[in-house]
Coordinates of C-alpha atoms in Angstrom, one line a residue:
M6 CA 0.0 0.0 0.0
S7 CA 1.4 3.4 -1.0
T8 CA 2.2 5.9 1.8
S9 CA 2.4 9.6 1.6
V10 CA 6.0 10.6 2.6
L11 CA 6.9 14.3 3.2
T12 CA 10.6 14.9 2.8
A13 CA 11.2 18.3 4.5
V14 CA 14.7 19.6 3.7
A15 CA 16.3 22.5 5.7
W16 CA 16.3 25.8 3.8
P17 CA 19.7 27.1 2.7
Y18 CA 20.4 30.7 3.7
T19 CA 20.8 33.0 0.7
N20 CA 23.7 35.2 1.8
G21 CA 26.1 33.4 -0.5
P22 CA 26.8 30.2 -2.4
R23 CA 26.6 26.9 -0.5
H24 CA 29.5 24.6 0.3
I25 CA 29.8 20.8 0.5
G26 CA 29.3 20.9 4.3
H27 CA 25.7 22.2 3.7
V28 CA 24.7 19.5 1.2
S29 CA 26.2 16.8 3.4
G30 CA 23.5 17.4 6.0
I31 CA 20.6 18.2 3.8
G32 CA 20.8 17.8 0.0
V33 CA 22.3 14.4 -0.4
P34 CA 20.7 12.5 2.5
S35 CA 17.3 13.8 1.8
D36 CA 17.5 13.0 -1.9
V37 CA 18.7 9.4 -1.3
F38 CA 15.8 9.0 1.1
S39 CA 13.3 10.4 -1.4
R40 CA 14.5 8.5 -4.4
Y41 CA 14.2 5.2 -2.4
H42 CA 10.7 6.0 -1.3
R43 CA 9.6 6.8 -4.9
M44 CA 11.2 3.5 -6.1
V45 CA 9.1 1.5 -3.6
G46 CA 6.0 3.2 -4.8
N47 CA 5.3 5.7 -2.1
K48 CA 3.9 9.2 -2.8
V49 CA 6.8 11.5 -2.1
L50 CA 6.6 15.3 -1.6
M51 CA 10.1 16.7 -1.3
V52 CA 10.1 20.4 -0.5
S53 CA 12.5 23.2 0.5
G54 CA 13.7 26.6 -0.7
S55 CA 15.9 29.5 -0.2
D56 CA 15.7 31.2 3.3
E57 CA 15.8 34.9 2.3
H58 CA 15.0 37.2 5.2
G59 CA 16.8 38.6 8.2
T60 CA 19.6 40.9 9.2
P61 CA 22.4 38.8 7.7
I62 CA 20.9 39.3 4.3
Q63 CA 20.9 43.1 4.8
V64 CA 24.5 43.0 6.0
Q65 CA 25.7 41.0 3.0
A66 CA 23.7 43.2 0.6
E67 CA 25.4 46.3 2.0
K68 CA 28.9 44.7 1.6
E69 CA 28.1 43.9 -2.0
G70 CA 26.5 47.3 -2.7
V71 CA 23.1 45.9 -3.7
S72 CA 19.6 45.8 -2.3
P73 CA 18.5 42.8 -0.2
R74 CA 16.1 41.8 -3.1
E75 CA 18.9 41.9 -5.6
L76 CA 21.1 39.8 -3.3
V77 CA 18.6 37.0 -2.7
D78 CA 17.5 37.0 -6.4
R79 CA 21.1 36.3 -7.4
Y80 CA 22.0 33.7 -4.7
H81 CA 18.6 31.9 -4.9
R82 CA 19.4 31.1 -8.5
V83 CA 23.0 30.1 -7.7
I84 CA 21.8 27.7 -4.9
A85 CA 19.0 26.3 -7.0
E86 CA 21.4 25.6 -9.9
D87 CA 23.8 23.8 -7.5
M88 CA 21.0 21.6 -6.2
R89 CA 19.9 20.9 -9.7
G90 CA 23.5 19.9 -10.7
L91 CA 23.7 17.6 -7.7
G92 CA 20.5 15.9 -8.8
V93 CA 18.4 16.7 -5.7
S94 CA 15.0 15.7 -6.8
Y95 CA 12.8 18.4 -5.3
D96 CA 9.1 18.4 -6.1
L97 CA 9.4 22.1 -5.3
Y98 CA 12.4 24.2 -4.4
T99 CA 11.1 27.7 -3.9
R100 CA 11.9 30.7 -1.7
T101 CA 10.6 32.7 1.3
T102 CA 10.0 36.0 -0.6
T103 CA 6.9 34.7 -2.5
G104 CA 3.4 36.0 -2.0
N105 CA 2.3 32.5 -1.2
H106 CA 4.8 32.2 1.6
Y107 CA 3.8 35.5 3.1
G108 CA 0.1 34.6 3.1
V109 CA 0.7 31.2 4.7
V110 CA 3.0 32.5 7.4
Q111 CA 0.6 35.3 8.3
Q112 CA -2.3 32.8 8.5
I113 CA -0.3 30.6 10.9
F114 CA 0.6 33.6 12.9
L115 CA -3.0 34.8 13.2
T116 CA -4.1 31.3 14.4
L117 CA -1.4 31.2 17.0
Y118 CA -2.3 34.7 18.2
R119 CA -6.0 33.8 18.4
N120 CA -5.2 30.7 20.4
G121 CA -3.2 32.7 22.9
Y122 CA 0.3 31.4 22.0
I123 CA 1.6 34.8 20.9
V124 CA 1.9 37.6 23.5
P125 CA 3.4 41.1 23.5
K126 CA 6.3 41.9 25.7
T127 CA 8.6 44.8 26.4
T128 CA 12.2 43.6 26.1
T129 CA 15.7 44.8 25.8
G130 CA 17.2 44.5 22.3
A131 CA 20.8 44.9 21.0
V132 CA 21.3 47.7 18.5
S133 CA 24.4 48.6 16.5
P134 CA 25.6 52.1 17.7
S135 CA 27.1 52.9 14.2
T136 CA 24.0 51.9 12.1
G137 CA 21.1 52.1 14.5
R138 CA 20.0 48.7 13.2
T139 CA 18.8 45.8 15.5
L140 CA 21.4 43.1 15.9
P141 CA 19.9 39.6 15.8
D142 CA 20.6 37.6 19.0
R143 CA 22.9 35.2 17.1
Y144 CA 25.0 38.2 15.9
V145 CA 25.9 39.1 19.5
E146 CA 28.6 37.0 21.1
G147 CA 30.0 36.9 24.6
T148 CA 30.6 34.8 27.6
C149 CA 27.7 32.5 28.7
P150 CA 26.3 33.6 32.0
I151 CA 25.4 30.0 32.9
C152 CA 28.5 27.8 32.0
G153 CA 31.1 30.5 31.4
S154 CA 32.0 29.4 27.9
D155 CA 33.3 32.1 25.5
G156 CA 31.7 32.5 22.1
A157 CA 28.1 32.0 23.3
R158 CA 25.5 33.6 21.0
G159 CA 22.7 35.9 22.1
D160 CA 20.1 33.2 21.5
Q161 CA 21.8 30.1 22.7
C162 CA 25.0 28.7 24.2
D163 CA 26.3 25.7 22.1
S164 CA 28.4 24.5 25.0
C165 CA 25.6 24.0 27.5
G166 CA 22.6 24.2 25.1
N167 CA 20.7 26.8 27.2
Q168 CA 18.5 29.4 25.6
L169 CA 19.9 32.9 26.3
D170 CA 19.1 36.6 25.9
A171 CA 21.7 38.8 24.3
A172 CA 21.4 41.2 27.2
D173 CA 22.5 38.4 29.6
L174 CA 25.8 37.8 27.9
K175 CA 29.0 38.9 29.7
N176 CA 31.2 41.2 27.6
P177 CA 28.9 41.2 24.5
V178 CA 30.2 42.3 21.1
S179 CA 28.8 42.4 17.6
R180 CA 29.9 39.6 15.3
I181 CA 29.5 42.0 12.4
N182 CA 32.1 44.6 13.3
G183 CA 33.2 43.9 16.9
E184 CA 31.6 47.0 18.5
I185 CA 29.9 46.9 21.8
P186 CA 26.1 46.9 21.2
E187 CA 23.7 49.2 22.9
F188 CA 20.6 47.7 24.6
V189 CA 17.3 49.6 24.3
S190 CA 13.7 48.9 25.3
T191 CA 11.3 47.9 22.6
E192 CA 8.0 46.0 22.3
H193 CA 8.0 42.7 20.5
L194 CA 5.7 39.7 20.1
F195 CA 6.8 36.5 21.7
L196 CA 5.9 32.8 21.1
D197 CA 4.9 31.6 24.6
L198 CA 7.0 28.5 24.6
P199 CA 6.3 27.7 28.3
A200 CA 2.7 27.1 27.2
F201 CA 3.9 24.0 25.4
T202 CA 5.9 22.5 28.2
D203 CA 3.4 19.6 29.0
S204 CA 2.2 19.0 25.5
L205 CA 5.6 19.1 23.9
G206 CA 7.1 16.9 26.6
S207 CA 4.3 14.3 26.2
W208 CA 4.7 14.3 22.5
L209 CA 8.5 13.8 22.7
S210 CA 8.0 10.8 25.0
T211 CA 6.4 9.1 22.0
R212 CA 9.4 9.7 19.7
T213 CA 11.2 6.5 20.6
G214 CA 12.6 5.9 17.1
W215 CA 14.5 9.3 16.8
R216 CA 18.3 9.5 16.8
S217 CA 19.5 9.8 20.4
N218 CA 21.3 13.1 19.8
V219 CA 18.1 14.7 18.7
L220 CA 15.9 13.3 21.4
N221 CA 18.2 14.0 24.3
F222 CA 19.0 17.5 23.2
T223 CA 15.4 18.4 22.8
R224 CA 14.2 16.9 26.1
N225 CA 16.8 19.0 27.8
L226 CA 15.4 22.1 26.1
V227 CA 11.9 21.4 27.2
E228 CA 13.0 21.5 30.9
D229 CA 13.8 25.3 30.6
M230 CA 11.6 26.9 27.9
R231 CA 11.2 30.6 27.9
P232 CA 9.1 32.9 25.6
R233 CA 10.9 33.5 22.3
P234 CA 10.6 36.7 20.3
I235 CA 9.1 36.3 16.9
T236 CA 9.3 39.9 15.7
R237 CA 12.4 42.1 15.1
D238 CA 13.1 45.8 14.4
L239 CA 14.0 45.7 10.7
D240 CA 12.4 46.4 7.4
W241 CA 13.3 43.2 5.5
G242 CA 10.9 40.3 6.2
V243 CA 7.3 39.2 6.5
P244 CA 5.0 42.1 7.8
V245 CA 3.2 41.5 11.1
P246 CA -0.5 41.0 10.2
L247 CA -2.0 42.8 13.3
E248 CA -3.7 46.1 13.5
G249 CA -1.2 48.8 14.6
W250 CA 1.8 46.5 14.0
D251 CA 1.1 46.3 10.2
K252 CA 1.7 50.1 10.0
Q253 CA 5.2 49.9 11.5
S254 CA 7.7 49.8 8.7
M255 CA 10.5 48.6 11.1
K256 CA 8.6 45.6 12.6
R257 CA 8.8 42.3 10.8
L258 CA 8.4 38.7 11.7
Y259 CA 11.7 37.1 12.9
V260 CA 13.4 35.1 10.1
W261 CA 13.4 31.8 12.2
F262 CA 9.6 32.0 12.5
D263 CA 8.8 32.5 8.8
A264 CA 11.5 30.1 7.6
V265 CA 10.4 27.0 9.5
I266 CA 6.9 27.5 8.2
G267 CA 8.3 27.2 4.8
Y268 CA 7.9 23.4 4.7
F269 CA 4.2 23.9 4.9
S270 CA 4.0 27.0 2.6
A271 CA 6.1 25.2 0.0
S272 CA 3.7 22.3 0.1
V273 CA 0.8 24.7 -0.4
E274 CA 2.6 26.3 -3.3
W275 CA 3.4 23.0 -4.9
A276 CA -0.3 22.0 -4.7
R277 CA -1.5 25.3 -6.2
R278 CA 0.9 24.9 -9.1
S279 CA -0.2 21.3 -9.6
G280 CA -3.7 22.3 -10.4
D281 CA -5.2 20.8 -7.2
P282 CA -5.0 23.5 -4.5
D283 CA -5.8 20.9 -1.8
A284 CA -3.3 18.3 -2.9
W285 CA -1.0 19.1 0.1
R286 CA -3.5 17.7 2.5
A287 CA -2.5 14.1 1.7
W288 CA 0.9 14.9 3.5
W289 CA -0.3 17.3 6.2
N290 CA -3.8 16.3 7.3
D291 CA -3.7 12.5 6.9
P292 CA -2.5 10.9 10.1
A293 CA -1.1 7.9 8.2
A294 CA 1.3 10.2 6.3
Q295 CA 5.0 10.3 7.3
S296 CA 7.1 13.4 7.5
V297 CA 10.9 13.3 7.8
Y298 CA 12.9 16.5 8.3
F299 CA 16.6 16.7 7.2
M300 CA 19.0 19.2 8.6
G301 CA 22.4 19.7 10.3
K302 CA 22.7 19.4 14.1
D303 CA 22.7 23.2 14.6
N304 CA 19.1 23.3 13.5
I305 CA 17.7 20.7 16.0
T306 CA 16.2 23.4 18.2
F307 CA 14.0 24.8 15.4
H308 CA 12.8 21.5 14.1
A309 CA 12.4 19.4 17.2
Q310 CA 11.2 22.1 19.6
I311 CA 9.9 25.2 17.9
W312 CA 8.3 23.8 14.8
P313 CA 6.3 21.2 16.7
S314 CA 5.3 23.9 19.1
L315 CA 4.0 26.1 16.3
L316 CA 2.1 23.2 14.8
M317 CA 0.6 22.4 18.2
G318 CA -0.4 26.0 18.7
H319 CA -2.0 26.1 15.2
N320 CA -3.8 22.8 15.9
G321 CA -5.1 24.0 19.3
Q322 CA -3.1 21.2 21.0
G323 CA -0.8 23.2 23.3
D324 CA -1.3 23.5 27.0
L325 CA -3.7 26.4 26.5
G326 CA -5.9 24.5 24.1
G327 CA -7.6 26.4 21.2
T328 CA -9.1 25.5 17.9
P329 CA -7.3 24.5 14.6
G330 CA -6.7 27.2 12.0
P331 CA -8.1 27.1 8.4
Y332 CA -5.6 24.5 7.4
G333 CA -7.0 21.9 9.8
E334 CA -4.9 19.8 12.1
L335 CA -1.4 19.7 10.6
N336 CA 0.9 16.7 11.2
L337 CA 3.8 16.9 13.5
P338 CA 7.2 15.6 12.4
A339 CA 7.5 11.8 12.3
E340 CA 11.3 11.9 12.3
I341 CA 14.1 14.4 12.6
A342 CA 17.1 13.1 10.6
S343 CA 19.8 15.4 11.9
S344 CA 23.4 15.1 10.6
E345 CA 26.6 16.1 12.3
F346 CA 29.1 18.5 10.7
L347 CA 31.4 17.9 7.8
T348 CA 34.6 19.8 8.8
M349 CA 38.0 20.6 7.3
S350 CA 41.1 20.5 9.4
G351 CA 39.0 19.9 12.5
S352 CA 36.9 23.1 12.0
K353 CA 33.5 23.9 10.4
F354 CA 33.7 25.2 6.9
S355 CA 34.3 28.9 6.9
T356 CA 34.5 31.4 4.0
S357 CA 36.3 33.9 6.1
R358 CA 39.0 31.5 7.2
G359 CA 39.3 30.1 3.6
T360 CA 38.3 26.6 4.6
V361 CA 35.5 26.1 2.2
I362 CA 34.7 24.0 -0.8
Y363 CA 31.8 25.4 -2.8
V364 CA 29.4 22.9 -4.4
N365 CA 29.7 24.5 -7.8
D366 CA 33.5 24.1 -7.8
F367 CA 33.2 20.4 -6.7
L368 CA 30.6 19.6 -9.4
R369 CA 32.6 21.2 -12.1
E370 CA 35.7 19.1 -11.2
F371 CA 34.2 15.8 -10.2
G372 CA 30.5 15.7 -11.3
P373 CA 27.6 15.0 -8.9
D374 CA 27.8 11.2 -8.2
M375 CA 31.3 11.2 -6.7
L376 CA 30.2 13.8 -4.1
R377 CA 26.9 12.0 -3.5
Y378 CA 28.7 8.7 -2.9
F379 CA 31.3 10.2 -0.6
I380 CA 28.7 11.9 1.6
S381 CA 26.6 8.7 1.7
A382 CA 29.4 6.3 2.4
A383 CA 31.6 8.5 4.6
G384 CA 29.6 11.6 5.6
P385 CA 28.7 13.0 9.0
E386 CA 25.7 10.9 9.6
T387 CA 26.2 10.3 13.4
Q388 CA 29.4 12.1 14.2
D389 CA 31.5 15.0 12.8
V390 CA 33.7 13.9 9.9
D391 CA 36.8 15.7 8.7
F392 CA 36.9 16.0 4.9
T393 CA 40.3 15.1 3.4
W394 CA 41.3 14.8 -0.2
D395 CA 43.2 11.6 0.7
E396 CA 40.0 9.9 1.9
F397 CA 37.9 11.2 -1.0
V398 CA 40.4 9.9 -3.6
R399 CA 40.7 6.6 -1.8
R400 CA 37.0 6.0 -1.7
I401 CA 36.3 7.0 -5.3
N402 CA 39.2 5.1 -6.8
F403 CA 38.9 1.9 -4.7
E404 CA 35.1 1.7 -4.3
L405 CA 33.5 3.5 -7.2
V406 CA 36.1 3.0 -9.9
N407 CA 37.8 -0.3 -9.0
E408 CA 34.7 -2.1 -7.6
W409 CA 31.5 -0.7 -9.2
G410 CA 32.9 0.7 -12.4
N411 CA 35.1 -2.3 -13.0
L412 CA 32.2 -4.8 -12.4
V413 CA 30.0 -2.9 -14.9
N414 CA 32.8 -2.7 -17.5
R415 CA 33.9 -6.4 -17.2
A416 CA 30.5 -7.9 -17.2
I417 CA 29.1 -5.9 -20.2
S418 CA 32.4 -6.0 -22.2
L419 CA 32.6 -9.8 -21.9
A420 CA 29.0 -10.3 -22.9
A421 CA 29.2 -7.8 -25.8
K422 CA 32.4 -9.4 -27.1
N423 CA 31.4 -13.1 -26.8
V424 CA 27.7 -12.9 -27.4
G425 CA 26.7 -9.4 -28.5
A426 CA 23.7 -9.5 -26.3
V427 CA 22.4 -10.7 -22.9
P428 CA 23.1 -14.4 -23.1
V429 CA 20.8 -17.4 -22.3
P430 CA 21.7 -19.1 -19.0
R431 CA 22.0 -22.7 -20.0
A432 CA 24.1 -24.4 -17.3
P433 CA 23.3 -22.9 -13.9
E434 CA 25.3 -24.0 -10.9
A435 CA 25.1 -23.4 -7.1
A436 CA 27.5 -20.5 -7.2
D437 CA 25.3 -18.7 -9.7
E438 CA 22.2 -19.1 -7.7
E439 CA 23.9 -18.2 -4.4
L440 CA 25.1 -14.8 -5.8
K441 CA 21.7 -14.0 -7.3
K442 CA 20.0 -14.9 -4.1
S443 CA 22.4 -12.7 -2.1
A444 CA 21.7 -9.8 -4.4
R445 CA 17.9 -10.2 -4.1
A446 CA 18.2 -10.4 -0.3
A447 CA 20.0 -7.0 -0.3
F448 CA 16.9 -5.2 -1.3
D449 CA 15.3 -5.8 2.1
T450 CA 18.5 -5.0 4.0
V451 CA 19.4 -1.8 2.1
G452 CA 15.7 -0.7 2.1
T453 CA 15.5 -1.1 5.9
H454 CA 18.6 1.0 6.3
L455 CA 17.2 3.7 4.0
R456 CA 13.8 3.9 5.7
H457 CA 15.7 4.7 8.9
S458 CA 18.0 7.2 7.3
R459 CA 21.1 4.9 7.8
F460 CA 22.8 5.9 4.6
R461 CA 26.3 4.7 5.4
A462 CA 25.1 1.2 6.3
A463 CA 22.8 1.1 3.2
S464 CA 25.6 2.1 0.8
Q465 CA 28.0 -0.5 2.4
E466 CA 25.4 -3.3 1.9
A467 CA 24.9 -2.3 -1.7
M468 CA 28.7 -2.3 -2.3
R469 CA 28.9 -5.7 -0.6
V470 CA 26.9 -7.1 -3.5
V471 CA 29.2 -5.4 -5.9
S472 CA 32.3 -6.9 -4.2
A473 CA 30.7 -10.4 -4.2
A474 CA 29.9 -10.1 -7.9
N475 CA 33.5 -9.1 -8.7
K476 CA 34.8 -12.1 -6.7
Y477 CA 32.4 -14.4 -8.5
L478 CA 33.6 -13.2 -11.9
S479 CA 37.3 -13.6 -10.9
E480 CA 36.6 -17.1 -9.6
Q481 CA 34.5 -18.3 -12.5
E482 CA 36.8 -16.9 -15.2
P483 CA 34.3 -16.8 -18.1
W484 CA 37.0 -15.6 -20.5
K485 CA 38.6 -19.0 -20.2
R486 CA 35.4 -20.9 -21.1
K487 CA 35.7 -20.8 -24.9
D488 CA 35.3 -24.5 -25.1
D489 CA 32.2 -24.5 -22.9
P490 CA 30.0 -21.6 -24.3
D491 CA 26.9 -22.8 -22.3
R492 CA 28.8 -22.4 -19.0
R493 CA 30.4 -19.1 -20.2
D494 CA 27.0 -17.7 -21.1
T495 CA 25.5 -18.7 -17.8
I496 CA 28.2 -17.0 -15.9
L497 CA 27.8 -13.8 -18.0
H498 CA 24.1 -13.9 -17.6
T499 CA 24.5 -14.2 -13.8
A500 CA 27.0 -11.3 -13.7
L501 CA 24.7 -9.1 -15.8
Q502 CA 21.7 -9.9 -13.6
V503 CA 23.6 -8.9 -10.5
V504 CA 24.9 -5.7 -12.2
S505 CA 21.3 -4.9 -12.9
D506 CA 20.3 -5.5 -9.3
A507 CA 23.3 -3.6 -7.9
N508 CA 22.5 -0.7 -10.2
T509 CA 19.0 -0.6 -8.7
L510 CA 20.4 -0.7 -5.2
L511 CA 22.8 2.1 -6.0
T512 CA 20.3 4.3 -7.9
P513 CA 19.3 6.5 -4.8
F514 CA 23.0 7.2 -4.2
L515 CA 24.2 7.4 -7.9
P516 CA 21.2 8.5 -10.0
H517 CA 23.3 9.9 -12.9
A518 CA 25.5 6.8 -13.2
A519 CA 22.5 4.6 -12.7
Q520 CA 21.0 6.1 -15.9
Q521 CA 24.2 5.3 -17.7
V522 CA 24.3 1.7 -16.5
H523 CA 20.6 1.3 -17.4
E524 CA 21.5 2.3 -21.0
L525 CA 24.7 0.2 -21.1
L526 CA 22.5 -2.8 -20.3
G527 CA 20.4 -2.0 -23.3
G528 CA 17.6 -0.1 -21.5
T529 CA 15.8 2.9 -22.9
G530 CA 13.9 5.8 -21.4
V531 CA 14.3 7.5 -18.1
W532 CA 15.6 5.3 -15.3
A533 CA 16.3 7.9 -12.7
A534 CA 14.7 11.3 -13.4
Q535 CA 16.5 14.5 -12.7
P536 CA 15.2 17.9 -11.4
E537 CA 14.6 20.8 -13.7
M538 CA 14.9 24.5 -13.3
R539 CA 11.8 26.4 -14.4
E540 CA 11.0 30.1 -14.4
V541 CA 7.6 30.7 -12.9
S542 CA 5.4 33.7 -12.1
D543 CA 4.6 34.5 -8.5
L544 CA 1.1 33.2 -7.7
D545 CA 0.1 36.3 -5.7
V546 CA 2.4 39.2 -6.7
A547 CA 2.0 40.7 -10.1
D548 CA 5.0 41.1 -12.4
R549 CA 7.3 39.0 -10.3
S550 CA 8.9 35.7 -11.4
Y551 CA 11.6 33.5 -10.0
P552 CA 13.2 30.1 -10.7
I553 CA 12.1 26.9 -9.0
L554 CA 13.3 23.3 -9.0
T555 CA 10.8 20.6 -9.8
G556 CA 10.6 17.4 -11.8
E557 CA 8.5 14.8 -13.5
Y558 CA 9.6 11.8 -11.3
T559 CA 6.6 9.6 -12.0
R560 CA 8.0 8.8 -15.5
E561 CA 11.1 7.1 -14.2
Q562 CA 11.3 3.3 -14.6
A563 CA 13.4 2.6 -11.5
S564 CA 11.6 0.4 -8.9
W565 CA 12.9 -1.2 -5.8
E566 CA 13.0 -4.9 -6.9
S567 CA 15.1 -7.4 -8.7
K568 CA 13.8 -7.5 -12.3
P569 CA 14.9 -10.5 -14.6
I570 CA 17.3 -9.1 -17.2
E571 CA 15.9 -9.5 -20.7
V572 CA 17.7 -12.3 -22.6
G573 CA 18.8 -11.3 -26.2
R574 CA 18.9 -7.5 -25.5
P575 CA 21.8 -6.2 -27.6
L576 CA 24.9 -5.0 -25.8
S577 CA 27.8 -2.9 -27.0
K578 CA 31.3 -2.3 -25.6
P579 CA 30.7 0.1 -22.7
K580 CA 32.3 3.4 -21.8
P581 CA 33.6 3.7 -18.3
I582 CA 31.0 5.2 -15.9
F583 CA 33.7 6.6 -13.6
A584 CA 37.3 7.8 -14.4
K585 CA 40.0 7.1 -11.9
L586 CA 41.2 10.2 -10.0
D587 CA 44.9 11.2 -10.2
P588 CA 46.5 9.9 -7.0
K589 CA 48.3 13.2 -6.7
L590 CA 45.0 14.8 -5.7
A591 CA 45.2 12.9 -2.4
E592 CA 48.2 15.0 -1.5
T593 CA 47.3 18.4 -2.9
G594 CA 43.6 18.5 -3.9
P595 CA 42.7 20.4 -7.1
D596 CA 44.4 23.7 -7.8
W597 CA 41.4 25.6 -6.5
A598 CA 41.2 23.7 -3.3
P599 CA 41.6 25.8 -0.1
I600 CA 43.6 23.2 1.8
R601 CA 46.9 22.1 0.3
H602 CA 48.6 19.1 2.0

C-alpha cells in the first residue's frame, strides 16, 4: 500500500553560495531517502527553498553594494542551480520571498495569536551604535552567564545548550564589526514556549525511534523553555498582520519564525501549481502520512522544539488548548534526521577562514555522483567527519572505480564481445544461484537502512553485493570458457543480472551513473529522473517571477525490486562510468582547493 511521505529539507540561507558541508547534511541524504521511497511506490513530496529574510541578508547586501532583493535573487538562482547539478529531486524548491509564503506565514501567525500562544512583551534588544539597526541575537557574542563558555550567542550557548538573551551575555560584542552593542527597550511579540511544556514533553515521549542526539538535546530544552521573540526591528521580512503592527515599517516577523513555516508553505505552493490546491492535505492532514525532516545538528532546536510547538499551537493542541486554523490539524514531524558536521582541518567550513569547498567548484571538477557517494558512504551521519582529499580519492578510486565501475565494464564487455547480447543461462550451478539470491536479499537489507536514514550502512550493503559479484567473476573466469559456451553464457548472464540488481540498489545514491548503466544494459527511457529549473510567475504578486526546481519523477522506470534481465537484449562495448582520479589529488587536492597538503 502506498504511503504519503513528506521529505522536508532544511532551507539554505541565501547570503552566499553553498559549500559541501551544507549539502552533506541536507541535500544528499534527503535525496537518497526520497528516491528510495519513490522507487518502492510511495507518494513523495520533497520540498525546500531559499531562506531569504533577516539581518544577515541586509548586512551582506550592504557589503556587495546591492539591495536585499537583488542579493537574494542572485543567490537563490545560484543555490538552485547547485542543487539541480547535484541531482536533488525536489518536487518544489522555492523561496521565502513569495506572495504564497507571506500569506501562509501570516495565517499561521494569526491562528497562534487567536489561540493565545503569541503575546506582546517589552524587552531589551541589541542595537548597533554605528548603524542604529537591530542586531539579531545570534549576531551578538559573549561569555555564557550559565556555564562561562566564550563564544556563546545571544540566542543560545552551544556549549551547554541553554537558551539565552543577548542582554544576559557577559562582555557582549557584535559579530559583524566587533563593536559593543547598545541595549534599548522595545516592544515585541513572543511565542509563549512555556505554554507547550506539557504538550511538547508528552509528544516527545512518543518519539522513541528518533536519533538519540536529537531526542536527548530536545528533552533538555523542554525543561527550561522561555518565551521567544518572533518579531524584530528591521524592514526586510514578512510584515506583522496585526492592527497597529502592520503600519510599523520597522517591525517584521523574525526570520526563524517564517523560515520554519516554509515546509508547509512550499507544500501549499506545490499544490497550487499542480492544479489541485488541496493536494497538500495528503501529506499534512492525513494521520497515516509520514514526515521526515533533514538538517544539520545546529538546526535541531528549530525542528524538534519550535516547529512542533508552532504546529501544536496552530492545531489548538498546546497547554492552552484552542481551535485549529483554516488548514485543519497539521501533522507533527514523524522523524528528525539530523546530521553532524562535515569539517576541514577539524573546524567547520568557513568562508572567512578560507576553509570552504563550494558545491559548484566540486561539481565542475568531479561531477555529482562522486560527491553524492562520498557523503553517503563517509559523511557526518552520526558524528563529525573531517573531509580530506586523501579519503575522498581513496573511496572514489577503490570503491566507485575499481569495484563498481570495474564490475560494470567487465560484465558488459565480456558479454558484448562473446555474445553481443544478454546471453541465455544454459548451465546454472550453485555458485550462480547463491550470488543472485544474495543480491535479491540485499533489497530488504538496504531498504530497511534507507527507511531509517542509515545511509552509510545502506551504501555499504549495496557495495557488498558489488564486491561479491567481482569475486564471482574472478573465480568463474568466463574468459577461459571458450570450449564451454553454455557455462560461459550462464556466468555472464548471472553477472549481468547482479549488475542490474546492484544498479537498482545504488540508484538512490548514484542516479546519474544509474541512468548510464541502465542504457549500457540495453535499457531505454528514463531510469532515474533529474530535477529541472523552471522560471515561474509569483502566484500572488503581479509582475514578479523566479526560478524553482521541480521534476517529473513519475515517468522514471526505477523500482525497488530485482527484475529479470531481458535475454537477447543487444549489448555494445561500454564506456567507463567513472574515471580514476589522479593519486596526486590525495596529497594536494585540485588547484582551486583551499587546503593544500
